[in-house]
mmCIF file of C-alpha atoms and ligand atoms in Angstrom:
data_model
loop_
_atom_site.group_PDB
_atom_site.id
_atom_site.type_symbol
_atom_site.label_atom_id
_atom_site.label_comp_id
_atom_site.label_asym_id
_atom_site.label_seq_id
_atom_site.Cartn_x
_atom_site.Cartn_y
_atom_site.Cartn_z
ATOM 1 C CA MET P 441 108.446 -16.465 104.875
ATOM 2 C CA SER P 442 110.776 -18.080 107.361
ATOM 3 C CA ASP P 443 112.260 -15.967 110.115
ATOM 4 C CA THR P 444 115.728 -17.490 109.656
ATOM 5 C CA PRO P 445 118.171 -14.526 109.486
ATOM 6 C CA SER P 446 119.678 -15.730 106.180
ATOM 7 C CA MET P 447 116.209 -15.854 104.552
ATOM 8 C CA ASN P 448 115.667 -12.247 105.552
ATOM 9 C CA MET P 449 118.714 -10.863 103.762
ATOM 10 C CA LEU P 450 119.002 -10.592 99.993
ATOM 11 C CA HIS P 451 122.484 -10.366 98.507
ATOM 12 C CA CYS P 452 122.123 -7.751 95.764
ATOM 13 C CA GLY P 453 125.597 -7.291 94.298
ATOM 14 C CA ARG P 454 127.405 -4.764 96.500
ATOM 15 C CA HIS P 455 124.321 -4.264 98.715
ATOM 16 C CA TRP P 456 122.613 -6.479 101.277
ATOM 17 C CA LEU P 457 118.878 -5.868 101.512
ATOM 18 C CA ASP P 458 117.172 -6.581 104.823
ATOM 19 C CA ILE P 459 113.688 -7.905 104.098
ATOM 20 C CA SER P 460 112.842 -8.911 107.647
ATOM 21 C CA PHE P 461 110.229 -6.124 107.305
ATOM 22 C CA PRO P 462 108.411 -4.714 104.233
ATOM 23 C CA ARG P 463 110.545 -2.643 101.872
ATOM 24 C CA VAL P 464 109.529 -0.224 99.162
ATOM 25 C CA MET P 465 110.781 -0.282 95.575
ATOM 26 C CA GLY P 466 110.367 3.057 93.795
ATOM 27 C CA VAL P 467 109.376 3.005 90.117
ATOM 28 C CA LEU P 468 111.665 4.876 87.725
ATOM 29 C CA ASN P 469 110.431 4.559 84.152
ATOM 30 C CA VAL P 470 112.793 5.770 81.472
ATOM 31 C CA THR P 471 110.550 5.143 78.511
ATOM 32 C CA PRO P 472 110.105 8.003 75.999
ATOM 33 C CA ASP P 473 106.731 9.032 77.421
ATOM 34 C CA SER P 474 108.416 9.555 80.798
ATOM 35 C CA PHE P 475 111.143 11.819 79.394
ATOM 36 C CA SER P 476 110.783 15.568 79.667
ATOM 37 C CA ASP P 477 110.946 17.712 76.510
ATOM 38 C CA GLY P 478 114.342 19.079 77.342
ATOM 39 C CA GLY P 479 116.498 16.479 75.607
ATOM 40 C CA ARG P 480 118.337 13.365 76.663
ATOM 41 C CA HIS P 481 120.824 14.852 79.128
ATOM 42 C CA ILE P 482 118.135 16.715 81.012
ATOM 43 C CA ALA P 483 115.976 13.585 80.993
ATOM 44 C CA VAL P 484 118.718 11.524 82.672
ATOM 45 C CA ASP P 485 119.247 14.281 85.174
ATOM 46 C CA ASP P 486 115.498 14.459 85.858
ATOM 47 C CA ALA P 487 115.434 10.703 86.403
ATOM 48 C CA LEU P 488 118.300 10.907 88.912
ATOM 49 C CA ARG P 489 116.664 13.749 90.848
ATOM 50 C CA HIS P 490 113.423 11.786 90.959
ATOM 51 C CA ALA P 491 115.284 8.716 92.252
ATOM 52 C CA GLU P 492 117.030 10.867 94.847
ATOM 53 C CA ARG P 493 113.643 12.030 96.126
ATOM 54 C CA MET P 494 112.347 8.466 96.307
ATOM 55 C CA LEU P 495 115.439 7.360 98.262
ATOM 56 C CA ALA P 496 115.008 10.291 100.655
ATOM 57 C CA GLU P 497 111.391 9.203 101.177
ATOM 58 C CA GLY P 498 112.561 5.738 102.180
ATOM 59 C CA ALA P 499 112.774 3.650 98.999
ATOM 60 C CA ALA P 500 115.141 0.706 99.515
ATOM 61 C CA ILE P 501 115.353 -0.102 95.799
ATOM 62 C CA ILE P 502 114.954 1.872 92.582
ATOM 63 C CA ASP P 503 113.379 -0.156 89.756
ATOM 64 C CA VAL P 504 114.534 1.184 86.390
ATOM 65 C CA GLY P 505 112.637 0.168 83.275
ATOM 66 C CA GLY P 506 113.290 1.018 79.629
ATOM 67 C CA GLU P 507 110.403 -0.952 78.128
ATOM 68 C CA SER P 508 106.819 0.061 78.768
ATOM 69 C CA THR P 509 104.845 -2.908 80.118
ATOM 70 C CA ARG P 510 101.531 -1.065 80.172
ATOM 71 C CA PRO P 511 98.605 -2.857 78.523
ATOM 72 C CA GLY P 512 98.866 -2.378 74.758
ATOM 73 C CA ALA P 513 102.564 -1.446 74.806
ATOM 74 C CA SER P 514 104.831 -2.638 71.960
ATOM 75 C CA PRO P 515 108.146 -4.388 72.682
ATOM 76 C CA VAL P 516 111.450 -2.553 72.119
ATOM 77 C CA SER P 517 114.823 -3.937 71.034
ATOM 78 C CA PRO P 518 117.460 -4.785 73.677
ATOM 79 C CA GLN P 519 119.672 -2.014 72.273
ATOM 80 C CA GLN P 520 116.898 0.576 72.649
ATOM 81 C CA GLU P 521 116.310 -0.590 76.189
ATOM 82 C CA LEU P 522 120.001 -0.347 77.028
ATOM 83 C CA ASP P 523 120.329 3.096 75.453
ATOM 84 C CA ARG P 524 117.561 4.262 77.770
ATOM 85 C CA VAL P 525 118.555 2.590 81.031
ATOM 86 C CA ALA P 526 122.365 2.483 80.967
ATOM 87 C CA PRO P 527 123.064 6.204 81.641
ATOM 88 C CA VAL P 528 120.465 6.227 84.415
ATOM 89 C CA ILE P 529 121.883 3.095 86.070
ATOM 90 C CA GLU P 530 125.393 4.535 85.879
ATOM 91 C CA GLY P 531 124.222 7.713 87.603
ATOM 92 C CA LEU P 532 122.227 5.842 90.245
ATOM 93 C CA VAL P 533 125.240 3.700 91.108
ATOM 94 C CA ARG P 534 127.939 6.398 90.905
ATOM 95 C CA GLU P 535 126.113 9.430 92.315
ATOM 96 C CA LEU P 536 123.581 7.866 94.681
ATOM 97 C CA ASP P 537 125.036 4.422 95.487
ATOM 98 C CA ALA P 538 121.474 3.168 95.064
ATOM 99 C CA LEU P 539 120.350 -0.438 95.033
ATOM 100 C CA VAL P 540 119.112 -0.644 91.453
ATOM 101 C CA SER P 541 116.683 -3.214 90.116
ATOM 102 C CA VAL P 542 116.289 -3.411 86.353
ATOM 103 C CA ASP P 543 112.941 -4.257 84.824
ATOM 104 C CA THR P 544 113.894 -6.262 81.736
ATOM 105 C CA SER P 545 113.216 -9.553 79.949
ATOM 106 C CA ALA P 546 116.166 -9.335 77.550
ATOM 107 C CA PRO P 547 119.218 -11.525 78.314
ATOM 108 C CA GLU P 548 121.549 -9.004 76.616
ATOM 109 C CA VAL P 549 120.256 -6.261 78.915
ATOM 110 C CA MET P 550 120.568 -8.476 82.009
ATOM 111 C CA LYS P 551 124.244 -9.062 81.234
ATOM 112 C CA GLU P 552 125.077 -5.409 80.599
ATOM 113 C CA VAL P 553 123.222 -3.978 83.585
ATOM 114 C CA THR P 554 124.885 -6.471 85.909
ATOM 115 C CA ALA P 555 128.243 -5.147 84.722
ATOM 116 C CA LEU P 556 127.013 -1.581 85.336
ATOM 117 C CA GLY P 557 126.298 -2.365 89.001
ATOM 118 C CA ALA P 558 122.599 -3.284 89.093
ATOM 119 C CA GLY P 559 121.684 -5.261 92.211
ATOM 120 C CA MET P 560 118.474 -7.006 91.159
ATOM 121 C CA LEU P 561 116.617 -8.139 88.028
ATOM 122 C CA ASN P 562 112.870 -7.792 87.627
ATOM 123 C CA ASP P 563 111.385 -9.806 84.769
ATOM 124 C CA VAL P 564 107.649 -9.526 84.100
ATOM 125 C CA ARG P 565 108.063 -12.493 81.689
ATOM 126 C CA ALA P 566 109.579 -14.657 84.439
ATOM 127 C CA LEU P 567 112.729 -15.494 82.430
ATOM 128 C CA ARG P 568 110.789 -17.142 79.582
ATOM 129 C CA ARG P 569 112.673 -15.397 76.743
ATOM 130 C CA GLU P 570 115.360 -17.480 75.108
ATOM 131 C CA GLY P 571 118.624 -17.177 77.053
ATOM 132 C CA ALA P 572 117.055 -15.268 79.963
ATOM 133 C CA LEU P 573 117.327 -18.104 82.500
ATOM 134 C CA GLN P 574 121.014 -18.512 81.725
ATOM 135 C CA ALA P 575 121.712 -14.753 81.784
ATOM 136 C CA ALA P 576 119.929 -14.355 85.104
ATOM 137 C CA ALA P 577 121.716 -17.371 86.577
ATOM 138 C CA ARG P 578 125.090 -15.957 85.492
ATOM 139 C CA SER P 579 124.319 -12.503 86.930
ATOM 140 C CA GLY P 580 124.457 -13.789 90.515
ATOM 141 C CA LEU P 581 121.682 -11.308 91.396
ATOM 142 C CA PRO P 582 118.274 -11.842 92.987
ATOM 143 C CA VAL P 583 115.539 -12.051 90.359
ATOM 144 C CA CYS P 584 111.869 -11.203 90.603
ATOM 145 C CA VAL P 585 109.803 -13.661 88.532
ATOM 146 C CA MET P 586 106.292 -12.454 87.789
ATOM 147 C CA HIS P 587 103.112 -14.158 86.613
ATOM 148 C CA MET P 588 101.678 -12.896 83.323
ATOM 149 C CA ILE P 589 99.658 -14.515 80.557
ATOM 150 C CA GLY P 590 100.196 -13.160 77.057
ATOM 151 C CA GLU P 591 102.334 -10.117 76.344
ATOM 152 C CA PRO P 592 101.784 -6.482 77.375
ATOM 153 C CA GLY P 593 100.434 -5.894 73.830
ATOM 154 C CA ASP P 594 97.551 -8.369 74.217
ATOM 155 C CA MET P 595 97.417 -9.480 77.856
ATOM 156 C CA GLN P 596 94.245 -7.534 78.664
ATOM 157 C CA ASP P 597 92.273 -8.905 75.677
ATOM 158 C CA ALA P 598 89.684 -10.905 77.681
ATOM 159 C CA PRO P 599 92.028 -12.771 80.065
ATOM 160 C CA HIS P 600 90.608 -16.184 80.950
ATOM 161 C CA TYR P 601 91.700 -19.010 83.269
ATOM 162 C CA ASP P 602 90.443 -22.605 83.403
ATOM 163 C CA GLN P 603 91.045 -22.718 87.155
ATOM 164 C CA GLU P 604 90.860 -20.236 90.019
ATOM 165 C CA ILE P 605 93.298 -17.387 89.488
ATOM 166 C CA GLU P 606 95.285 -18.104 92.651
ATOM 167 C CA SER P 607 95.790 -21.751 91.605
ATOM 168 C CA ALA P 608 96.885 -20.687 88.111
ATOM 169 C CA VAL P 609 99.404 -18.226 89.555
ATOM 170 C CA GLU P 610 100.685 -20.745 92.093
ATOM 171 C CA GLN P 611 101.135 -23.414 89.409
ATOM 172 C CA PHE P 612 102.890 -20.998 87.067
ATOM 173 C CA LEU P 613 105.296 -19.822 89.780
ATOM 174 C CA ALA P 614 106.012 -23.415 90.871
ATOM 175 C CA ASP P 615 106.937 -24.210 87.241
ATOM 176 C CA ARG P 616 109.158 -21.145 86.964
ATOM 177 C CA ILE P 617 110.935 -21.954 90.245
ATOM 178 C CA GLY P 618 111.618 -25.420 88.819
ATOM 179 C CA ALA P 619 112.945 -23.959 85.556
ATOM 180 C CA CYS P 620 115.188 -21.527 87.455
ATOM 181 C CA GLU P 621 116.626 -24.242 89.655
ATOM 182 C CA ALA P 622 117.248 -26.474 86.636
ATOM 183 C CA ALA P 623 119.203 -23.600 85.038
ATOM 184 C CA GLY P 624 121.374 -23.167 88.146
ATOM 185 C CA LEU P 625 119.551 -20.129 89.500
ATOM 186 C CA HIS P 626 119.273 -20.990 93.149
ATOM 187 C CA ARG P 627 115.988 -20.699 94.948
ATOM 188 C CA GLU P 628 117.445 -18.298 97.542
ATOM 189 C CA ARG P 629 117.809 -15.714 94.772
ATOM 190 C CA LEU P 630 114.150 -15.750 93.723
ATOM 191 C CA ILE P 631 111.415 -13.246 94.516
ATOM 192 C CA LEU P 632 107.864 -14.133 93.514
ATOM 193 C CA ASP P 633 105.284 -11.744 92.104
ATOM 194 C CA PRO P 634 101.628 -12.595 91.330
ATOM 195 C CA GLY P 635 101.611 -9.952 88.574
ATOM 196 C CA PHE P 636 98.650 -7.713 89.381
ATOM 197 C CA GLY P 637 97.212 -6.232 86.189
ATOM 198 C CA PHE P 638 99.116 -8.562 83.864
ATOM 199 C CA GLY P 639 96.566 -10.672 81.997
ATOM 200 C CA LYS P 640 93.923 -10.302 84.705
ATOM 201 C CA THR P 641 90.485 -8.767 85.043
ATOM 202 C CA VAL P 642 89.713 -6.540 88.008
ATOM 203 C CA GLU P 643 87.911 -9.498 89.634
ATOM 204 C CA HIS P 644 91.010 -11.669 89.154
ATOM 205 C CA ASN P 645 93.177 -8.975 90.764
ATOM 206 C CA LEU P 646 90.909 -8.529 93.790
ATOM 207 C CA ARG P 647 90.597 -12.253 94.401
ATOM 208 C CA LEU P 648 94.333 -12.768 93.910
ATOM 209 C CA LEU P 649 95.233 -10.116 96.463
ATOM 210 C CA ASN P 650 92.725 -11.465 98.954
ATOM 211 C CA ARG P 651 94.255 -14.956 98.609
ATOM 212 C CA MET P 652 97.872 -13.931 98.062
ATOM 213 C CA ASP P 653 98.946 -15.570 101.316
ATOM 214 C CA THR P 654 98.720 -18.946 99.520
ATOM 215 C CA LEU P 655 102.061 -17.971 97.934
ATOM 216 C CA LYS P 656 103.710 -18.043 101.359
ATOM 217 C CA ARG P 657 104.004 -21.817 100.965
ATOM 218 C CA PHE P 658 107.021 -21.272 98.666
ATOM 219 C CA GLU P 659 108.881 -19.581 101.551
ATOM 220 C CA LEU P 660 110.285 -16.974 99.185
ATOM 221 C CA PRO P 661 109.947 -13.180 99.307
ATOM 222 C CA ILE P 662 106.775 -11.854 97.660
ATOM 223 C CA LEU P 663 106.695 -8.611 95.671
ATOM 224 C CA ALA P 664 103.414 -6.848 94.901
ATOM 225 C CA GLY P 665 102.937 -4.042 92.373
ATOM 226 C CA MET P 666 99.523 -2.380 92.310
ATOM 227 C CA SER P 667 100.408 1.311 92.516
ATOM 228 C CA ARG P 668 98.139 3.501 90.344
ATOM 229 C CA LYS P 669 96.935 0.455 88.396
ATOM 230 C CA SER P 670 93.585 0.240 86.642
ATOM 231 C CA MET P 671 92.142 -2.102 89.303
ATOM 232 C CA ILE P 672 92.052 0.987 91.564
ATOM 233 C CA GLY P 673 90.668 3.143 88.780
ATOM 234 C CA LYS P 674 87.898 0.635 88.062
ATOM 235 C CA VAL P 675 86.801 0.057 91.664
ATOM 236 C CA LEU P 676 86.977 3.703 92.765
ATOM 237 C CA GLU P 677 86.323 5.320 89.367
ATOM 238 C CA ARG P 678 89.414 7.491 89.740
ATOM 239 C CA PRO P 679 91.829 8.738 87.074
ATOM 240 C CA VAL P 680 95.466 7.729 87.453
ATOM 241 C CA GLU P 681 96.463 10.881 89.363
ATOM 242 C CA GLU P 682 93.805 10.227 92.050
ATOM 243 C CA ARG P 683 94.674 6.642 92.982
ATOM 244 C CA LEU P 684 96.956 7.179 95.995
ATOM 245 C CA SER P 685 94.431 6.325 98.730
ATOM 246 C CA GLY P 686 93.330 3.208 96.894
ATOM 247 C CA GLY P 687 96.964 2.228 96.368
ATOM 248 C CA LEU P 688 97.744 2.623 100.076
ATOM 249 C CA ALA P 689 94.810 0.390 100.983
ATOM 250 C CA LEU P 690 96.121 -2.258 98.596
ATOM 251 C CA ALA P 691 99.706 -1.903 99.879
ATOM 252 C CA THR P 692 98.453 -2.386 103.447
ATOM 253 C CA LEU P 693 96.567 -5.537 102.480
ATOM 254 C CA ALA P 694 99.539 -6.825 100.502
ATOM 255 C CA VAL P 695 101.769 -6.539 103.586
ATOM 256 C CA GLU P 696 99.160 -8.295 105.692
ATOM 257 C CA ARG P 697 98.962 -11.084 103.062
ATOM 258 C CA GLY P 698 102.737 -11.593 103.065
ATOM 259 C CA ALA P 699 104.405 -9.107 100.690
ATOM 260 C CA ARG P 700 107.884 -7.970 101.740
ATOM 261 C CA LEU P 701 108.468 -5.793 98.681
ATOM 262 C CA LEU P 702 106.069 -3.160 97.328
ATOM 263 C CA ARG P 703 106.703 -1.684 93.877
ATOM 264 C CA VAL P 704 105.193 1.810 93.925
ATOM 265 C CA HIS P 705 105.250 5.330 92.490
ATOM 266 C CA ASP P 706 104.306 7.126 95.736
ATOM 267 C CA VAL P 707 107.177 6.123 97.991
ATOM 268 C CA GLY P 708 106.793 8.267 101.138
ATOM 269 C CA PRO P 709 103.121 7.496 101.837
ATOM 270 C CA THR P 710 103.662 3.800 101.067
ATOM 271 C CA VAL P 711 106.628 3.548 103.453
ATOM 272 C CA ASP P 712 104.423 4.982 106.220
ATOM 273 C CA ALA P 713 101.519 2.675 105.377
ATOM 274 C CA ALA P 714 103.798 -0.381 105.269
ATOM 275 C CA ASN P 715 105.585 0.497 108.535
ATOM 276 C CA MET P 716 102.289 1.160 110.292
ATOM 277 C CA THR P 717 100.826 -2.123 109.064
ATOM 278 C CA TRP P 718 103.974 -3.955 110.109
ATOM 279 C CA ALA P 719 103.896 -2.414 113.600
ATOM 280 C CA VAL P 720 100.394 -3.796 114.085
ATOM 281 C CA LEU P 721 101.362 -7.209 112.712
ATOM 282 C CA GLN P 722 104.392 -7.303 115.021
ATOM 283 C CA GLU P 723 102.579 -5.495 117.850
ATOM 284 C CA GLY P 724 105.616 -3.252 118.272
ATOM 285 C CA LEU P 725 106.718 0.279 117.489
ATOM 286 C CA GLU P 726 109.750 -0.303 115.299
ATOM 287 C CA PRO P 727 109.481 -1.282 111.614
HETATM 288 C C1 LIG C 1076 107.468 -3.474 85.561
HETATM 289 N N1 LIG C 1076 106.288 -3.727 86.354
HETATM 290 C C2 LIG C 1076 105.083 -3.115 86.232
HETATM 291 N N2 LIG C 1076 104.218 -3.630 87.113
HETATM 292 C C3 LIG C 1076 104.891 -4.574 87.808
HETATM 293 C C4 LIG C 1076 104.545 -5.452 88.840
HETATM 294 O O1 LIG C 1076 103.323 -5.505 89.342
HETATM 295 N N3 LIG C 1076 105.491 -6.289 89.316
HETATM 296 C C5 LIG C 1076 106.753 -6.276 88.790
HETATM 297 N N4 LIG C 1076 107.636 -7.139 89.315
HETATM 298 N N5 LIG C 1076 107.132 -5.463 87.814
HETATM 299 C C6 LIG C 1076 106.209 -4.636 87.329
#
């Protein structure tokens, strides 16, 4: 990415986000499997307390998602998504003044969450749903566009590419940047994501991370999300609750290969890993 000051600041609604150094996005899933047994009110409250902890540990952004994008997951309706995320977004904005990103592909949801005070959109389908490009353009917010082949329901059924994975991802993102610009969504508002774990084998993921610096040619911020993913489980043979060390190794490499945003569950340790990596890359003490 360029070192021009304007390229290092993202205008996220009422927040400005400084990405002149790596920043951490904390994951806040509000899908039914992430709710506690205590009923809806308690679940919203739990979500807010969890977000508060992530902010205290150094998260710059909270990414709220109401649709599970895990392999095999089924899609939900926009109304279901909104019912899940809206009360949490309201609380994050009102009580915590947090910079909220919303993980959604639905244009209806994009419109509503913008009105609720979200500061960023995160679309794993890269604005390919009907009306999504227009909704994102109208929101005025930065948008993360991610590479994925297939849908969460089938994306891990023998993913195959006719070219090297990094070329496929680069081509896809170049096409999506073009589509965004044609829809009036300016380039300065885009964040690119290679989509680790989305329609990729473990070999694809490892190669893609190793060569992720090829995406720097777009001169746009890069977001990487690998926290607790199965690529760690497969290489280290660890269950999901034992993937922190592997995740920190991947976060470190992602920063070295150009990522300025890391989407993670374990915020505190990742902030330290990213700041330490950055200090070496900058040969200085301050993040
Ligand atoms: C929602 N979600 C799950 N994994 C993700 C990843 O790797 N990147 C982005 N942008 N979103 C993700």
